[in-house]
Coordinates of C-alpha atoms in Angstrom, one line a residue:
M1 CA -42.6 -44.0 63.9
S2 CA -43.0 -41.2 61.4
N3 CA -44.2 -37.9 62.9
A4 CA -45.1 -36.2 59.6
P5 CA -46.3 -32.7 60.3
R6 CA -49.7 -31.5 59.1
A7 CA -49.3 -29.0 56.2
D8 CA -49.9 -26.1 58.5
H9 CA -47.6 -27.2 61.3
W10 CA -44.1 -28.5 61.9
I11 CA -43.0 -31.1 64.4
T12 CA -41.2 -28.6 66.7
D13 CA -43.9 -25.9 66.7
W14 CA -44.6 -24.3 70.0
E15 CA -48.0 -23.5 71.5
F16 CA -48.8 -19.8 70.8
S17 CA -48.8 -17.9 74.1
E18 CA -52.1 -16.3 75.1
R19 CA -50.5 -14.2 77.8
Y20 CA -47.6 -12.9 75.6
P21 CA -49.1 -13.0 72.1
V22 CA -46.6 -11.1 69.9
Y23 CA -43.5 -12.7 68.5
T24 CA -40.8 -11.2 66.4
R25 CA -37.8 -12.3 64.3
A26 CA -35.9 -9.3 65.5
N27 CA -32.5 -10.5 66.9
A28 CA -33.9 -14.1 66.5
G29 CA -33.2 -13.8 62.7
E30 CA -29.6 -13.0 63.5
V31 CA -29.3 -15.9 66.0
L32 CA -31.0 -18.5 63.7
P33 CA -31.6 -17.2 60.2
D34 CA -32.6 -20.6 58.9
P35 CA -35.1 -23.1 60.1
S36 CA -33.7 -24.8 63.3
S37 CA -33.2 -28.5 63.1
P38 CA -35.5 -30.7 65.3
L39 CA -32.7 -31.9 67.6
N40 CA -31.4 -28.3 68.0
V41 CA -34.9 -27.1 69.1
T42 CA -35.7 -29.9 71.4
L43 CA -32.3 -30.5 73.0
V44 CA -30.2 -27.3 72.7
W45 CA -32.9 -24.7 73.0
N46 CA -35.8 -26.3 74.9
K47 CA -33.7 -28.1 77.4
G48 CA -30.7 -25.7 77.7
L49 CA -30.5 -22.2 76.4
N50 CA -34.2 -21.2 77.0
I51 CA -34.1 -22.6 80.6
G52 CA -31.0 -20.5 81.2
W53 CA -32.7 -17.4 79.7
R54 CA -35.5 -17.8 82.3
E55 CA -33.0 -18.2 85.1
G56 CA -31.2 -15.0 83.9
Y57 CA -34.4 -13.0 83.8
V58 CA -35.7 -14.2 87.1
E59 CA -32.6 -14.9 89.3
H60 CA -29.7 -12.8 88.0
L61 CA -31.2 -9.8 86.3
G62 CA -34.5 -9.4 88.1
T63 CA -36.7 -8.2 85.3
H64 CA -39.4 -10.8 85.7
L65 CA -41.1 -12.7 88.5
A66 CA -40.8 -16.5 88.6
S67 CA -44.6 -16.7 88.2
E68 CA -44.5 -14.8 84.9
I69 CA -42.5 -17.4 83.0
D70 CA -43.2 -21.1 82.6
E71 CA -40.5 -23.3 84.2
T72 CA -40.4 -26.0 81.6
M73 CA -41.2 -24.1 78.4
P74 CA -40.4 -20.5 79.1
E75 CA -42.4 -18.2 76.8
I76 CA -39.3 -16.0 76.2
I77 CA -38.9 -17.5 72.7
G78 CA -41.0 -19.5 70.3
N79 CA -40.4 -21.7 67.3
F80 CA -42.8 -21.8 64.5
G81 CA -42.3 -23.4 61.1
G82 CA -38.8 -24.3 62.3
Y83 CA -38.0 -20.6 62.6
H84 CA -36.8 -19.1 65.9
Y85 CA -38.8 -16.2 67.3
T86 CA -38.3 -13.9 70.3
N87 CA -41.4 -13.2 72.4
F88 CA -41.8 -9.5 71.8
S89 CA -44.6 -9.1 74.4
M90 CA -42.5 -10.6 77.2
T91 CA -39.4 -8.5 76.4
E92 CA -41.6 -5.3 76.7
L93 CA -41.6 -6.0 80.4
N94 CA -37.9 -5.1 80.3
G95 CA -38.7 -1.6 79.0
A96 CA -41.5 -1.2 81.5
R97 CA -39.3 -2.0 84.4
L98 CA -35.7 -1.0 83.6
P99 CA -35.1 2.4 85.3
G100 CA -34.6 5.3 82.9
L101 CA -36.2 3.5 79.9
T102 CA -39.6 3.4 78.4
V103 CA -41.1 0.5 76.4
P104 CA -40.9 2.4 73.1
V105 CA -37.3 3.3 73.6
W106 CA -36.4 -0.3 74.6
N107 CA -38.2 -1.7 71.6
R108 CA -36.3 0.5 69.2
L109 CA -33.0 -0.4 70.9
W110 CA -33.2 -4.0 70.0
V111 CA -35.7 -4.1 67.2
G112 CA -34.7 -1.0 65.3
D113 CA -37.1 0.7 63.0
H114 CA -39.7 -1.5 61.4
P115 CA -43.0 -0.5 59.8
D116 CA -44.9 -3.2 61.6
L117 CA -43.5 -2.3 65.1
P118 CA -46.6 -2.4 67.3
E119 CA -47.5 0.5 69.5
Y120 CA -47.1 -0.3 73.1
E121 CA -50.2 -0.9 75.1
P122 CA -49.6 -0.8 78.9
K123 CA -51.2 -3.7 80.8
P124 CA -51.7 -4.3 84.6
G125 CA -48.6 -5.7 86.2
H126 CA -46.2 -4.4 83.5
E127 CA -44.8 -1.9 85.9
N128 CA -43.5 -3.3 89.1
A129 CA -42.0 -0.9 91.6
E130 CA -40.2 -3.6 93.6
L131 CA -38.5 -5.0 90.5
T132 CA -37.6 -1.6 89.2
A133 CA -36.0 -0.7 92.5
G134 CA -33.9 -3.9 92.3
L135 CA -33.0 -3.1 88.7
A136 CA -32.0 0.4 89.7
E137 CA -29.4 -1.1 92.0
K138 CA -28.3 -3.5 89.3
T139 CA -28.0 -0.6 86.8
A140 CA -26.0 1.4 89.2
W141 CA -23.7 -1.5 89.7
A142 CA -23.4 -2.0 85.9
L143 CA -22.3 1.6 85.5
T144 CA -19.5 1.4 88.0
T145 CA -18.2 -2.2 88.1
D146 CA -14.8 -3.2 86.7
T147 CA -15.4 -7.0 87.1
Y148 CA -18.1 -9.6 86.3
P149 CA -16.8 -12.9 87.6
E150 CA -19.8 -14.8 86.3
A151 CA -19.1 -13.8 82.7
E152 CA -15.5 -15.1 83.1
E153 CA -16.8 -18.3 84.6
T154 CA -18.9 -19.0 81.5
K155 CA -15.6 -18.8 79.5
R156 CA -13.8 -21.1 82.0
R157 CA -16.6 -23.7 81.7
A158 CA -16.6 -23.5 77.9
D159 CA -12.8 -23.8 77.7
L160 CA -12.8 -26.7 80.1
A161 CA -15.5 -28.5 78.0
R162 CA -13.2 -28.3 75.0
E163 CA -10.1 -29.2 76.9
Q164 CA -11.6 -32.3 78.4
R165 CA -13.1 -33.7 75.1
P166 CA -12.6 -37.5 75.2
D167 CA -11.7 -39.7 72.3
L168 CA -15.1 -39.7 70.7
S169 CA -14.4 -42.6 68.5
A170 CA -13.9 -44.8 71.6
L171 CA -17.4 -44.1 72.9
S172 CA -20.4 -46.3 72.3
D173 CA -23.5 -44.9 70.5
Q174 CA -25.3 -44.4 73.8
E175 CA -22.3 -42.9 75.4
L176 CA -22.1 -40.3 72.6
V177 CA -25.8 -39.4 73.2
D178 CA -25.1 -39.2 76.9
H179 CA -21.9 -37.1 76.3
A180 CA -23.9 -34.6 74.1
R181 CA -26.6 -34.3 76.8
S182 CA -24.0 -33.8 79.6
F183 CA -23.4 -30.3 78.4
V184 CA -27.0 -29.1 79.0
P185 CA -26.2 -27.8 82.5
D186 CA -23.3 -25.8 81.1
L187 CA -25.6 -24.4 78.4
V188 CA -28.1 -23.4 81.1
F189 CA -25.4 -21.7 83.2
C190 CA -23.7 -19.9 80.4
Y191 CA -26.9 -18.6 78.8
A192 CA -28.3 -17.5 82.2
Y193 CA -25.8 -14.7 82.1
H194 CA -26.3 -13.8 78.5
P195 CA -29.6 -11.9 79.0
V196 CA -27.9 -10.1 81.9
T197 CA -25.0 -8.9 79.9
T198 CA -27.2 -8.1 76.9
T199 CA -29.6 -6.0 78.9
L200 CA -27.0 -4.2 81.0
S201 CA -25.0 -3.5 77.8
T202 CA -27.8 -1.0 76.9
M203 CA -27.4 1.0 80.1
G204 CA -24.1 2.7 79.2
P205 CA -25.2 3.8 75.7
A206 CA -28.6 4.9 77.1
V207 CA -27.1 7.1 79.9
A208 CA -24.2 8.4 77.7
G209 CA -26.6 9.1 74.8
A210 CA -28.9 11.2 77.0
L211 CA -26.0 13.2 78.5
L212 CA -24.6 13.8 75.0
E213 CA -27.9 14.9 73.8
S214 CA -28.1 17.4 76.6
I215 CA -24.9 19.1 75.4
G216 CA -25.7 18.9 71.7
E217 CA -23.2 16.1 70.9
S218 CA -25.6 13.1 70.3
D219 CA -23.8 12.3 67.1
K220 CA -20.7 11.3 69.0
L221 CA -22.3 8.2 70.6
G222 CA -21.3 5.9 67.8
D223 CA -17.6 6.7 68.3
L224 CA -17.9 5.9 72.0
L225 CA -19.2 2.5 71.1
S226 CA -16.1 1.8 68.9
G227 CA -12.7 0.4 69.6
L228 CA -13.7 -1.4 72.8
G229 CA -11.3 -4.3 72.6
G230 CA -11.9 -7.7 74.1
V231 CA -14.8 -8.6 71.9
D232 CA -14.6 -12.3 71.5
S233 CA -16.5 -12.5 68.2
A234 CA -13.8 -10.2 66.6
A235 CA -10.9 -12.3 67.9
P236 CA -11.0 -14.9 65.1
S237 CA -10.5 -12.2 62.6
F238 CA -7.3 -11.1 64.2
A239 CA -6.0 -14.7 64.1
M240 CA -7.1 -15.2 60.5
W241 CA -5.3 -11.9 59.6
K242 CA -2.0 -13.1 60.9
M243 CA -2.3 -16.4 59.0
G244 CA -3.3 -14.4 55.9
R245 CA -0.1 -12.3 56.3
L246 CA 1.9 -15.5 56.7
V247 CA 0.5 -16.8 53.4
A248 CA 1.1 -13.4 51.6
A249 CA 4.8 -13.4 52.7
S250 CA 5.5 -16.9 51.6
D251 CA 5.9 -17.9 47.9
E252 CA 5.2 -21.5 48.7
L253 CA 2.0 -20.9 50.7
T254 CA 0.8 -18.4 48.1
T255 CA 1.3 -21.1 45.4
I256 CA -0.6 -23.6 47.6
F257 CA -3.5 -21.2 48.1
D258 CA -3.5 -20.3 44.4
G259 CA -4.0 -24.0 43.7
G260 CA -7.4 -24.1 45.3
L261 CA -8.7 -24.2 48.8
A262 CA -9.9 -27.8 48.7
T263 CA -6.3 -29.1 48.6
V264 CA -4.6 -26.5 50.9
L265 CA -4.4 -28.6 54.0
D266 CA -3.2 -31.7 52.2
A267 CA -0.5 -29.6 50.4
V268 CA 0.6 -28.0 53.7
D269 CA 0.9 -31.4 55.4
A270 CA 2.9 -32.7 52.5
S271 CA 5.4 -29.9 52.7
D272 CA 8.5 -29.9 54.9
S273 CA 9.1 -26.1 54.7
P274 CA 9.1 -23.9 57.8
D275 CA 6.3 -21.7 56.4
A276 CA 4.0 -24.7 55.8
K277 CA 4.7 -26.1 59.3
Q278 CA 4.1 -22.8 60.9
F279 CA 0.8 -22.4 59.1
R280 CA -0.3 -25.8 60.2
I281 CA 0.5 -25.0 63.8
D282 CA -1.3 -21.7 63.6
F283 CA -4.3 -23.2 61.9
D284 CA -4.6 -26.1 64.3
D285 CA -4.4 -23.6 67.2
F286 CA -7.1 -21.5 65.5
L287 CA -9.4 -24.5 65.1
Y288 CA -8.9 -25.4 68.8
K289 CA -9.7 -21.9 70.0
Y290 CA -12.4 -20.8 67.6
G291 CA -13.4 -24.0 65.7
S292 CA -16.9 -23.9 67.2
R293 CA -17.8 -20.8 65.3
A294 CA -19.9 -21.1 62.3
P295 CA -22.5 -19.6 60.0
N296 CA -25.8 -20.1 61.8
E297 CA -23.8 -21.3 64.7
W298 CA -26.7 -21.5 67.1
D299 CA -27.8 -24.7 65.3
I300 CA -25.8 -27.9 65.9
R301 CA -26.8 -29.0 62.4
S302 CA -24.6 -26.3 60.9
D303 CA -21.0 -27.0 60.1
S304 CA -18.4 -25.1 62.1
W305 CA -14.9 -24.1 61.2
E306 CA -13.7 -27.3 63.0
T307 CA -16.0 -29.7 61.2
K308 CA -15.5 -28.0 57.8
P309 CA -12.2 -26.2 57.9
V310 CA -12.4 -24.9 54.3
L311 CA -14.9 -22.4 55.6
A312 CA -12.1 -20.7 57.6
L313 CA -9.6 -21.1 54.8
M314 CA -12.0 -19.1 52.5
A315 CA -11.7 -16.1 54.9
I316 CA -7.9 -16.4 55.2
N317 CA -7.7 -16.6 51.4
G318 CA -9.5 -13.2 51.2
M319 CA -7.3 -11.6 53.9
R320 CA -4.0 -12.7 52.2
L321 CA -4.9 -10.4 49.3
S322 CA -5.7 -7.3 51.5
P323 CA -3.2 -4.5 51.9
D324 CA -1.2 -4.3 55.1
D325 CA -3.0 -1.2 56.3
A326 CA -6.2 -3.3 56.6
D327 CA -4.8 -5.0 59.7
P328 CA -7.7 -5.2 62.1
E329 CA -5.5 -4.9 65.2
L330 CA -4.0 -1.6 63.9
I331 CA -7.6 -0.4 63.2
L332 CA -8.7 -1.3 66.7
E333 CA -5.7 0.5 68.2
R334 CA -6.6 3.7 66.2
N335 CA -10.2 3.4 67.3
Q336 CA -9.3 2.9 70.9
A337 CA -7.1 5.9 70.9
K338 CA -9.8 8.0 69.2
R339 CA -12.5 6.8 71.7
I340 CA -10.3 7.5 74.8
A341 CA -9.4 11.0 73.6
L342 CA -13.1 11.7 72.7
T343 CA -14.3 10.5 76.0
A344 CA -12.0 12.9 77.8
E345 CA -13.0 15.7 75.5
L346 CA -16.7 15.1 76.0
A347 CA -16.4 14.7 79.7
D348 CA -14.9 18.2 79.9
K349 CA -18.0 19.6 78.2
M350 CA -20.3 18.3 80.9
P351 CA -21.9 21.1 82.9
D352 CA -20.8 20.0 86.4
A353 CA -18.7 17.5 88.3
D354 CA -21.6 15.1 89.0
T355 CA -22.7 15.0 85.4
R356 CA -19.1 14.5 84.2
Q357 CA -18.7 11.5 86.5
S358 CA -22.0 10.0 85.3
F359 CA -20.8 10.4 81.8
L360 CA -17.4 8.8 82.6
D361 CA -19.2 5.9 84.4
A362 CA -21.5 5.3 81.4
A363 CA -18.5 5.4 79.0
K364 CA -16.6 2.8 81.1
S365 CA -19.7 0.6 81.3
I366 CA -19.8 0.5 77.5
T367 CA -16.3 -0.8 77.4
K368 CA -17.1 -3.6 79.9
F369 CA -20.6 -4.9 79.1
M370 CA -20.5 -5.1 75.4
P371 CA -17.5 -7.3 75.4
W372 CA -19.0 -9.3 78.3
R373 CA -22.2 -9.7 76.2
E374 CA -20.1 -11.3 73.4
R375 CA -18.2 -13.4 75.9
T376 CA -21.3 -15.1 77.3
K377 CA -22.5 -15.7 73.8
T378 CA -19.2 -17.2 72.7
S379 CA -19.2 -19.5 75.7
C380 CA -22.6 -20.9 74.8
V381 CA -21.4 -21.5 71.2
K382 CA -18.3 -23.2 72.4
V383 CA -20.3 -25.6 74.6
M384 CA -22.6 -26.3 71.7
G385 CA -19.4 -27.1 69.7
E386 CA -18.8 -30.1 72.0
M387 CA -22.4 -31.3 71.6
R388 CA -22.0 -31.0 67.8
A389 CA -18.7 -33.0 67.8
A390 CA -20.3 -35.9 69.7
L391 CA -23.4 -36.0 67.6
Y392 CA -21.5 -35.7 64.3
E393 CA -19.4 -38.7 65.4
L394 CA -22.6 -40.6 65.8
G395 CA -23.9 -39.3 62.5
H396 CA -20.8 -40.4 60.6
R397 CA -21.2 -43.9 62.1
M398 CA -24.8 -44.1 60.9
V399 CA -23.8 -43.1 57.4
A400 CA -21.3 -45.9 57.4
R401 CA -24.0 -48.3 58.5
G402 CA -26.4 -47.1 55.9
V403 CA -28.9 -45.7 58.4
M404 CA -28.7 -42.2 56.9
D405 CA -27.2 -40.5 53.8
D406 CA -25.7 -37.5 55.5
H407 CA -24.2 -37.2 59.0
H408 CA -26.0 -33.9 59.6
D409 CA -29.2 -35.8 59.5
I410 CA -28.7 -37.0 63.1
T411 CA -30.2 -33.6 63.9
M412 CA -33.5 -34.6 62.3
L413 CA -34.2 -36.6 65.5
L414 CA -36.0 -35.2 68.5
D415 CA -34.3 -35.3 71.9
T416 CA -36.9 -37.8 73.1
E417 CA -36.0 -40.2 70.3
L418 CA -32.2 -40.3 70.9
D419 CA -32.1 -43.2 73.3
D420 CA -34.4 -45.4 71.2
F421 CA -32.3 -44.4 68.1
A422 CA -29.0 -45.5 69.8
A423 CA -30.6 -48.8 70.7
D424 CA -32.0 -49.5 67.2
P425 CA -30.8 -47.0 64.6
E426 CA -32.2 -48.8 61.5
S427 CA -35.7 -48.5 62.7
F428 CA -35.4 -44.7 62.3
S429 CA -34.1 -44.7 58.7
A430 CA -37.5 -43.9 57.1
T431 CA -38.4 -41.3 59.7
I432 CA -35.1 -39.5 59.2
A433 CA -35.4 -39.4 55.4
E434 CA -39.0 -38.3 55.5
R435 CA -38.3 -35.6 58.1
R436 CA -35.3 -34.3 56.3
E437 CA -37.4 -33.8 53.1
Q438 CA -40.1 -32.0 55.1
Y439 CA -37.4 -29.9 56.9
L440 CA -35.8 -28.7 53.7
Q441 CA -39.2 -27.5 52.5
L442 CA -39.2 -25.0 55.4
F443 CA -36.4 -23.1 53.7
D444 CA -39.0 -22.0 51.1
L445 CA -41.0 -20.1 53.7
E446 CA -40.5 -16.4 54.4
P447 CA -41.1 -16.1 58.1
P448 CA -43.2 -13.0 59.0
F449 CA -41.1 -10.5 61.0
F450 CA -43.9 -10.2 63.5
L451 CA -46.5 -12.8 64.5
F452 CA -49.5 -11.4 66.2
E453 CA -51.6 -14.6 66.2
P454 CA -51.1 -18.3 65.1
L455 CA -50.6 -18.3 61.4
P456 CA -50.8 -21.7 59.5
L457 CA -47.7 -22.3 57.5
S458 CA -49.8 -22.5 54.3
Q459 CA -50.5 -18.8 54.8
W460 CA -46.8 -17.8 55.2
P461 CA -45.4 -16.1 52.2
R462 CA -42.9 -18.1 50.1
R463 CA -39.5 -16.6 49.4
T464 CA -40.1 -16.6 45.7
E465 CA -43.3 -14.6 46.2
H466 CA -41.5 -11.7 48.1
K467 CA -41.0 -8.9 45.6
S468 CA -39.5 -5.5 46.2
E469 CA -39.0 -2.7 43.8
P470 CA -35.3 -2.3 43.1
A471 CA -33.7 1.0 44.2
L472 CA -32.7 3.3 41.4
P473 CA -29.8 5.8 41.3
G474 CA -30.6 8.7 43.6
D475 CA -32.9 6.6 45.9
T476 CA -32.1 6.5 49.6
L477 CA -33.0 3.6 51.9
S478 CA -33.5 4.4 55.6
G479 CA -32.4 2.3 58.5
V480 CA -30.6 2.8 61.8
G481 CA -27.0 3.8 62.3
G482 CA -25.0 0.8 63.6
A483 CA -21.4 2.0 63.3
P484 CA -20.3 5.5 62.5
G485 CA -18.6 6.6 59.3
V486 CA -19.4 7.1 55.6
S487 CA -18.2 4.9 52.8
R488 CA -18.8 4.6 49.1
G489 CA -18.2 1.3 47.2
R490 CA -19.6 -1.5 45.1
A491 CA -22.6 -3.3 46.7
R492 CA -22.1 -7.0 47.1
V493 CA -25.5 -8.6 48.0
L494 CA -24.7 -11.8 49.9
H495 CA -27.0 -14.3 51.6
D496 CA -24.2 -16.5 52.9
P497 CA -20.7 -15.5 54.0
Y498 CA -19.2 -18.2 51.8
D499 CA -20.7 -16.8 48.6
A500 CA -18.2 -14.0 48.8
G501 CA -15.9 -15.4 46.1
D502 CA -15.2 -12.1 44.3
L503 CA -15.7 -9.7 47.3
A504 CA -13.0 -7.0 46.7
E505 CA -11.3 -4.6 49.0
G506 CA -13.7 -1.7 49.8
D507 CA -16.9 -3.5 48.6
I508 CA -19.9 -2.9 50.8
I509 CA -21.6 -6.0 52.1
V510 CA -25.4 -6.1 51.9
A511 CA -26.7 -9.0 53.9
P512 CA -30.0 -10.2 55.5
Q513 CA -28.3 -10.4 58.9
T514 CA -24.8 -11.4 60.1
D515 CA -23.3 -13.7 62.8
P516 CA -19.6 -14.2 63.7
A517 CA -19.0 -16.3 60.6
W518 CA -19.3 -13.0 58.6
T519 CA -16.8 -11.2 60.7
P520 CA -13.7 -12.1 58.7
L521 CA -15.3 -10.5 55.6
F522 CA -15.7 -7.2 57.4
V523 CA -11.9 -6.9 57.6
F524 CA -11.6 -6.0 53.9
A525 CA -15.1 -4.6 53.4
G526 CA -15.8 -0.9 53.0
G527 CA -19.0 -1.0 55.0
V528 CA -22.0 -3.3 55.9
V529 CA -25.7 -3.0 55.4
V530 CA -28.2 -5.4 56.9
N531 CA -31.9 -5.9 56.6
V532 CA -32.5 -6.3 60.3
G533 CA -30.6 -5.4 63.5
A534 CA -30.1 -2.7 66.0
T535 CA -27.2 -0.8 67.7
I536 CA -26.4 -3.8 70.0
T537 CA -26.6 -6.6 67.5
H538 CA -23.6 -8.4 66.0
S539 CA -23.0 -6.4 62.8
S540 CA -23.0 -3.1 64.7
I541 CA -20.7 -4.2 67.5
V542 CA -18.1 -5.8 65.2
C543 CA -18.2 -3.0 62.6
R544 CA -17.5 -0.5 65.4
E545 CA -14.5 -2.7 66.5
L546 CA -13.1 -2.7 62.9
G547 CA -13.8 0.9 62.2
I548 CA -16.2 0.5 59.2
P549 CA -19.6 2.1 58.8
C550 CA -22.7 0.0 59.3
A551 CA -26.4 0.6 58.6
V552 CA -28.9 -1.8 60.2
S553 CA -32.6 -2.3 60.0
V554 CA -32.6 -1.3 56.3
Q555 CA -35.7 -3.2 55.3
D556 CA -35.4 -5.3 52.2
A557 CA -31.9 -4.0 51.5
T558 CA -30.9 -7.3 49.9
A559 CA -33.9 -7.3 47.6
R560 CA -33.8 -3.6 46.7
I561 CA -30.1 -2.8 46.4
P562 CA -28.8 -4.2 43.0
D563 CA -25.7 -6.3 43.3
G564 CA -22.7 -4.4 41.9
A565 CA -24.3 -1.0 42.2
M566 CA -22.3 1.9 43.6
I567 CA -23.7 2.9 46.9
E568 CA -23.0 5.2 49.8
V569 CA -23.6 3.9 53.4
D570 CA -23.8 6.5 56.2
G571 CA -23.4 4.6 59.5
N572 CA -24.1 7.8 61.4
T573 CA -27.7 8.1 60.1
G574 CA -28.4 4.6 58.9
T575 CA -29.1 5.7 55.3
V576 CA -28.0 4.0 52.1
T577 CA -28.0 5.9 48.8
V578 CA -27.7 4.3 45.4
L579 CA -25.3 6.4 43.3

């Protein structure tokens, strides 16, 4: 039953597309920084999210024709060596067809600056006047609408999935499999609107940016993208902050946290004090609302805040030590006031009434579609949280039966194997153990940022082979401005949000990429620098909400910036200088 991969391939590898031959880790590296588990690829992505992505492009956004994307294995993404890739060639069609954009501008918006960024080569069929006309109507709507019911419907479905969770311990093994699979239609629905909100969230910045450039105020765009409010991926930080303040104000809770995070919840439960009871109420509410969030949260193999609560306690522990003026809600209020005043000031500088209205429409669109983008994403993650809960229950049972050593190993199975596994788990023991060993070897690979042709895994670089010259005092590294502002502080090079044990107030986080699990660290950081990203990716959006500078697409930042060095990050220009 073992499906051992050949040395140059992995069990979930996709066929390389001949029609759309260029793939990139841009954005995909933020979504899934680690190798994706086999069950995550074959169930969550192949059956759910990617099908929804195709539906979004074809039916809701209108950037692509149905004939341009395969129905069962849409070429929008790829998975090679376990690593998630976005099909760069296919997304270029967005730039060719969206009104007011060019392919090079589009590529830079979501890829950022990268030395291997290929030069665009127009091909027959890339431009499509009929689709562009439809997209012009969609863009005009995006610049003026105040509502998007479909985005709110994704949230309703995700909330309902959590609300209706059954007693998983009462389900049979097959019922757990069926329950996990039952969420595939919700994944398709929710993700179908994510490429819509993602694409249309670029319209406001593009129009506003062009108008600001025409009046010599292009440097103000970053401030217009800040203080939006309603960004779902920032909401957990606000809740964590309040719990951190509760701990800081309570001698008993402070003593409990000082005693070590591993025993916090047991100590809280053993206490009869009002502070402890309130903390437990708040923490349980937090886990119910945001428990699906996790580092590498787009893989059901990864623990979430619900399945491993100490991950959330680590962030709360950091926030309890922060000064009161680091309150993220106060910072958001200041940034909102600044943005509103700046919007009015810049509108008055526009040359005529029509241009002024166009600018105001673009500025309003920014405040709508960037939060809607995060909402559709959060809805998908919440639905995945219900799949994870069911599968982890099955995994825990299998550990008790001796079928596997770790409940996470349930994700070493393929979707096509789940029914047979539920009927005869013991027959899969050797397969799971072997596959897990092979899967863990994928972490040694350094996935190429671009793939231009099929590349055997034996030719991929290993992480230990990747060497970069360390930056010296006076050296400046260039990237893209993600969030405005300038900050100086100690560089903390982190590869995991939970390695931040001695992250101090004002330190500058230097990371490969970030997802919402990093957000609580931003609250007390002085700035953020990431290897990859663009103006509409997670690190940029959240840093703008929290009012800290961010530089993205700073290639090899984690390898070149020495941990502990004093650096200056300029989020306006995207530069990082070692002091």
